Short mmCIF file of C-alpha atoms in Angstrom, two decimals:
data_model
loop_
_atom_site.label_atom_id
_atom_site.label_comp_id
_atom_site.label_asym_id
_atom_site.label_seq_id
_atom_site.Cartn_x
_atom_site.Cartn_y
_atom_site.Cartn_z
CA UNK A 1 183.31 120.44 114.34
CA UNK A 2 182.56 120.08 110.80
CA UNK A 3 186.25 119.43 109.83
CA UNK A 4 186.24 116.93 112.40
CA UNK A 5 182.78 115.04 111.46
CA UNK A 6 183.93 114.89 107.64
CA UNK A 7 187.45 113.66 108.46
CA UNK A 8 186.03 110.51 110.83
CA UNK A 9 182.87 110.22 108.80
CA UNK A 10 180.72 111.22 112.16
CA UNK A 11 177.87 111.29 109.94
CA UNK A 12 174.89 112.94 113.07
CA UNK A 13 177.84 115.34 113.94
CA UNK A 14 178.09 116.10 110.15
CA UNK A 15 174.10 116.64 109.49
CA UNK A 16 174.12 118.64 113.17
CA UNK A 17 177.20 121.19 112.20
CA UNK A 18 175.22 121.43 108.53
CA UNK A 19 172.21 122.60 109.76
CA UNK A 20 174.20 125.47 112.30
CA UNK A 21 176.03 126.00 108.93
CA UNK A 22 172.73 127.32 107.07
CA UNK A 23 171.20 128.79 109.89
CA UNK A 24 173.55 131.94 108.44
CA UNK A 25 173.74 130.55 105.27
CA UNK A 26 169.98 129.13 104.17
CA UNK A 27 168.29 128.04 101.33
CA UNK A 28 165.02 130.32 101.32
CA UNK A 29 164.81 133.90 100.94
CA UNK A 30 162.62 133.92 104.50
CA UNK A 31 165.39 132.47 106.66
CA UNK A 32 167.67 134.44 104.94
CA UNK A 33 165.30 137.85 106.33
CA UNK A 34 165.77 136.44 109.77
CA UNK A 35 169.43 135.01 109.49
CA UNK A 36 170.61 137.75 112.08
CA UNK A 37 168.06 136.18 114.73
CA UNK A 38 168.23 132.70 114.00
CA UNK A 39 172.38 132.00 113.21
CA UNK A 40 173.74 129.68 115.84
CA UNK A 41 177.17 131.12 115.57
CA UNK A 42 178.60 134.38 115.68
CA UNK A 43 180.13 136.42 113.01
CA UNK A 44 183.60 135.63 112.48
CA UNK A 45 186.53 137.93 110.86
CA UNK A 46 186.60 137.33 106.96
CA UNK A 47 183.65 135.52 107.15
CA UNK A 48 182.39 134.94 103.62
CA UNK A 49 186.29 133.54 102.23
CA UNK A 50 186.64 131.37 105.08
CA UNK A 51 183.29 129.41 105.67
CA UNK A 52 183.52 129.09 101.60
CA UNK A 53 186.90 127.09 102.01
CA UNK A 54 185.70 125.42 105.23
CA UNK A 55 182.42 124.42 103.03
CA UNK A 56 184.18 123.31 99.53
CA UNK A 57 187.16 121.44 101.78
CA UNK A 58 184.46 119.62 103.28
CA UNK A 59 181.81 118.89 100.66
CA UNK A 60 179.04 121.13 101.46
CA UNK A 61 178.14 122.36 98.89
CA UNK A 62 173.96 123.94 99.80
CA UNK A 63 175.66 126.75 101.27
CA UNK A 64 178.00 127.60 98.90
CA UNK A 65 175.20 129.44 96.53
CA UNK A 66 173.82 131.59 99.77
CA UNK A 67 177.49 132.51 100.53
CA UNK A 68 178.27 133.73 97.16
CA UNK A 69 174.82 135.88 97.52
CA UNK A 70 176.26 136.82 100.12
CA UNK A 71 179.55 138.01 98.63
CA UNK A 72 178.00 140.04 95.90
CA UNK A 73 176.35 142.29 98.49
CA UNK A 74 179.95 143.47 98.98
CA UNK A 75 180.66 147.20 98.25
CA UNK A 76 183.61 146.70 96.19
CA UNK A 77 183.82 143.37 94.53
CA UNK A 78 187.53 143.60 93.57
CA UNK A 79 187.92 143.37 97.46
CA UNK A 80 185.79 140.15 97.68
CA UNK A 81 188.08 138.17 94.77
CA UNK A 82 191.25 139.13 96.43
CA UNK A 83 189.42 137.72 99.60
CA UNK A 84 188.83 134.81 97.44
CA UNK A 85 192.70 134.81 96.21
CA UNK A 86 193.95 134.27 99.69
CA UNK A 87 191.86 131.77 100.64
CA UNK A 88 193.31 128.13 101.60
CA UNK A 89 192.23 126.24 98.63
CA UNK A 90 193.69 124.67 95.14
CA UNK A 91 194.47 127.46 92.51
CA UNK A 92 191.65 125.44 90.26
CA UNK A 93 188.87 126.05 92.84
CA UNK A 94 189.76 129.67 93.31
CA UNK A 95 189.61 130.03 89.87
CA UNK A 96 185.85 128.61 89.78
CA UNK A 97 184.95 130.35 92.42
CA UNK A 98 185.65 133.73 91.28
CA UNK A 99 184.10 132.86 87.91
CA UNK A 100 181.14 132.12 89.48
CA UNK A 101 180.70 134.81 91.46
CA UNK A 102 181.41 137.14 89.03
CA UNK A 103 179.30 135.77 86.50
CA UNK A 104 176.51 135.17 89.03
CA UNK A 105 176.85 139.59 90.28
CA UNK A 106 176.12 140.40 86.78
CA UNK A 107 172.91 137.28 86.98
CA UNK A 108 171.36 138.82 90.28
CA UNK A 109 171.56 142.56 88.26
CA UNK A 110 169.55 140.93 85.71
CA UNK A 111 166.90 139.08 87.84
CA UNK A 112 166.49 142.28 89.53
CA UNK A 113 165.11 143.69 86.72
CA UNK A 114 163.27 140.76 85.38
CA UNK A 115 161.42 139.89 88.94
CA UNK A 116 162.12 142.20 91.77
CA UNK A 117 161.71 145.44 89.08
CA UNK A 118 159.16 143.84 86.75
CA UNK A 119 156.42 146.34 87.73
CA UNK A 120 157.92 149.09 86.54
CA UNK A 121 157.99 148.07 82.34
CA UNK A 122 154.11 147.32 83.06
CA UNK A 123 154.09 143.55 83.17
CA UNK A 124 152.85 143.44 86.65
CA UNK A 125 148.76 143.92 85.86
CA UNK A 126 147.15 146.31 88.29
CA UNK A 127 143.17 145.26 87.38
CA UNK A 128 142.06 147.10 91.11
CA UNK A 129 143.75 150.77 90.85
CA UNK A 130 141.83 153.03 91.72
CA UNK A 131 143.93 155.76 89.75
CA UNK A 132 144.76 154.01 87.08
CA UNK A 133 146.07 156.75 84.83
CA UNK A 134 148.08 158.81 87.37
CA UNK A 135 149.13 155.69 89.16
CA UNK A 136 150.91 154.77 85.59
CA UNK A 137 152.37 158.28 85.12
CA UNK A 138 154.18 158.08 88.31
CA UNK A 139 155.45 153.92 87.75
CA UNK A 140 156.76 155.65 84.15
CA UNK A 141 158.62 158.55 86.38
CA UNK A 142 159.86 156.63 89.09
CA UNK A 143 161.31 153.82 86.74
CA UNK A 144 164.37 155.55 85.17
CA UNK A 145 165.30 156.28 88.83
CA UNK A 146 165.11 153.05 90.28
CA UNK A 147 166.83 151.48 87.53
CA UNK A 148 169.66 153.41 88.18
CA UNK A 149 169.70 152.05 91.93
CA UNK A 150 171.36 148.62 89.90
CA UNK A 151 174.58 150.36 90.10
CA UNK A 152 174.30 149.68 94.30
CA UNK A 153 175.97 147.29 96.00
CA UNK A 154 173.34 145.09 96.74
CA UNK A 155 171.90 143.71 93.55
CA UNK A 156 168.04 143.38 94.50
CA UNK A 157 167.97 142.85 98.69
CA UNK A 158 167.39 146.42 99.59
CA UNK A 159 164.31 146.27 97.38
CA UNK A 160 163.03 143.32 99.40
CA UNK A 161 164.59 144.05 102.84
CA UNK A 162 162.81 147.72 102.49
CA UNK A 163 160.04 147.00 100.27
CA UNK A 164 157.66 148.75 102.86
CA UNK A 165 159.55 152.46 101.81
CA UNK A 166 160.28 152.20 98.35
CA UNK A 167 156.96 150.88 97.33
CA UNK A 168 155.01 153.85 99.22
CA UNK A 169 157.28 156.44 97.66
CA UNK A 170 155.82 155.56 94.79
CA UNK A 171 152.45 157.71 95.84
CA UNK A 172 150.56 155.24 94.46
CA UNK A 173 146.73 153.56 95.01
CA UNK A 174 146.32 151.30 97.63
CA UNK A 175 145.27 148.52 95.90
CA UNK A 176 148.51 148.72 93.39
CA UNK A 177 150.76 149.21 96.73
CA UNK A 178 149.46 145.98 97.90
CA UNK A 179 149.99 144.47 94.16
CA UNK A 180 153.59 145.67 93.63
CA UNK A 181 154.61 144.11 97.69
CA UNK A 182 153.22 140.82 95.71
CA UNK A 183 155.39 141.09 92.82
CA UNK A 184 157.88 141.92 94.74
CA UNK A 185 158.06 139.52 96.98
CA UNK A 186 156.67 136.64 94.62
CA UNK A 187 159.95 137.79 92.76
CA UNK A 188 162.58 137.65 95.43
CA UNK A 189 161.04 133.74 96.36
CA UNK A 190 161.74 132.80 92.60
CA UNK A 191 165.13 134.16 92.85
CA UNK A 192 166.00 132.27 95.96
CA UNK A 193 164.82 129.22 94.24
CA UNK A 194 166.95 129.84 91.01
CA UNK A 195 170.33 131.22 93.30
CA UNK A 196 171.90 127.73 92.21
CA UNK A 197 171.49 127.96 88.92
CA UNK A 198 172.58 131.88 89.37
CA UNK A 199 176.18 130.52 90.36
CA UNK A 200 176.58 128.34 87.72
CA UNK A 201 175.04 125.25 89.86
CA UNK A 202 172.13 122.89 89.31
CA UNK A 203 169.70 122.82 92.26
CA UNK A 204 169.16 123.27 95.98
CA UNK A 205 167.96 119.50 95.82
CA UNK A 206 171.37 118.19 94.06
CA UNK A 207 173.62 120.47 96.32
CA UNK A 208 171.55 119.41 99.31
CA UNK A 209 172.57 115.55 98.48
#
């Protein structure tokens, strides 16, 4: 349908097979929890390498930074760029879009660390704990060990998709429980709105254009 709409300038059809497009591809890190529920189409074999040509053949480009997320949750990324080798597109756009993805893996590591892990180097304040010092003492144990976790496939999600678990396996207070779930999730929206610039893009407002 989208092939079709672009190639006869159909511009409803074009907005309506868009909008399908990112209900398994969105913009915000809360439709992206829910994608499994709310996608209007099935899964499809290859899925990532395919919609990515179907999307850069055809100009839409505000999916394109959700379906590279969605490539570096891949277990072995050498699989994912000789996905992105065989895909129907120009030698010059395969080329940029294994840079970017590449470069953008390495990005989301980062980010993890400076948003989604921020808590554990002590920036996060904690002004209601009600254990202050022991509550520290185990944030200081715990962080080698979750820092290690980077080396997963997954670069941050499984600290948002399972924030519930890893935040009370920390043993901590309460109130710093219910702190840390704010970081963390406070983090994981500021990612989502930087994913653009992650892959080497400008904005969700330009790509959305």
């Amino acid at each position: 349908m989208l092939r079709l709409a672009t190639k006869y300038e159909a511009q409803l059809l074009r907005v309506s097979a868009i909008r399908t497009f990112a209900t398994a591809y969105p913009s915000t890190s809360a439709a992206w929890r829910k994608r499994d529920i709310l996608r209007l189409f099935p899964p499809i074999d290859n899925e990532i390498p395919t919609l990515l040509a179907l999307a850069l053949r055809n100009d839409v480009c505000s999916v394109i930074p959700t379906l590279l997320f969605a490539a570096c949750k891949a277990h072995d990324p050498g699989q994912v760029i000789s996905a992105f080798l065989a895909a129907p597109l120009s030698l010059g756009t395969i080329q940029d879009v294994c840079r970017r993805f590449v470069g953008g893996r390495d990005r989301l590591r980062q980010a993890e660390i400076k948003y989604i892990l921020a808590f554990l180097d002590g920036s996060v304040l904690r002004p209601y704990c009600q254990n202050y010092g022991s509550d520290t003492a185990r944030i200081q144990f715990y962080a080698p060990r979750a820092l290690q976790r980077l080396a997963s496939s997954s670069p941050y999600e499984d600290w948002c998709v399972n924030m519930d678990s890893h935040v009370s396996k920390l043993g901590l207070c309460d109130n710093c429980e219910q702190t840390i779930k704010k970081s963390i999730r406070e983090g994981e929206e500021g990612i989502w709105r930087q994913l653009p610039q992650i892959f080497g893009y400008s904005s969700w407002e330009d790509l959305e254009e």
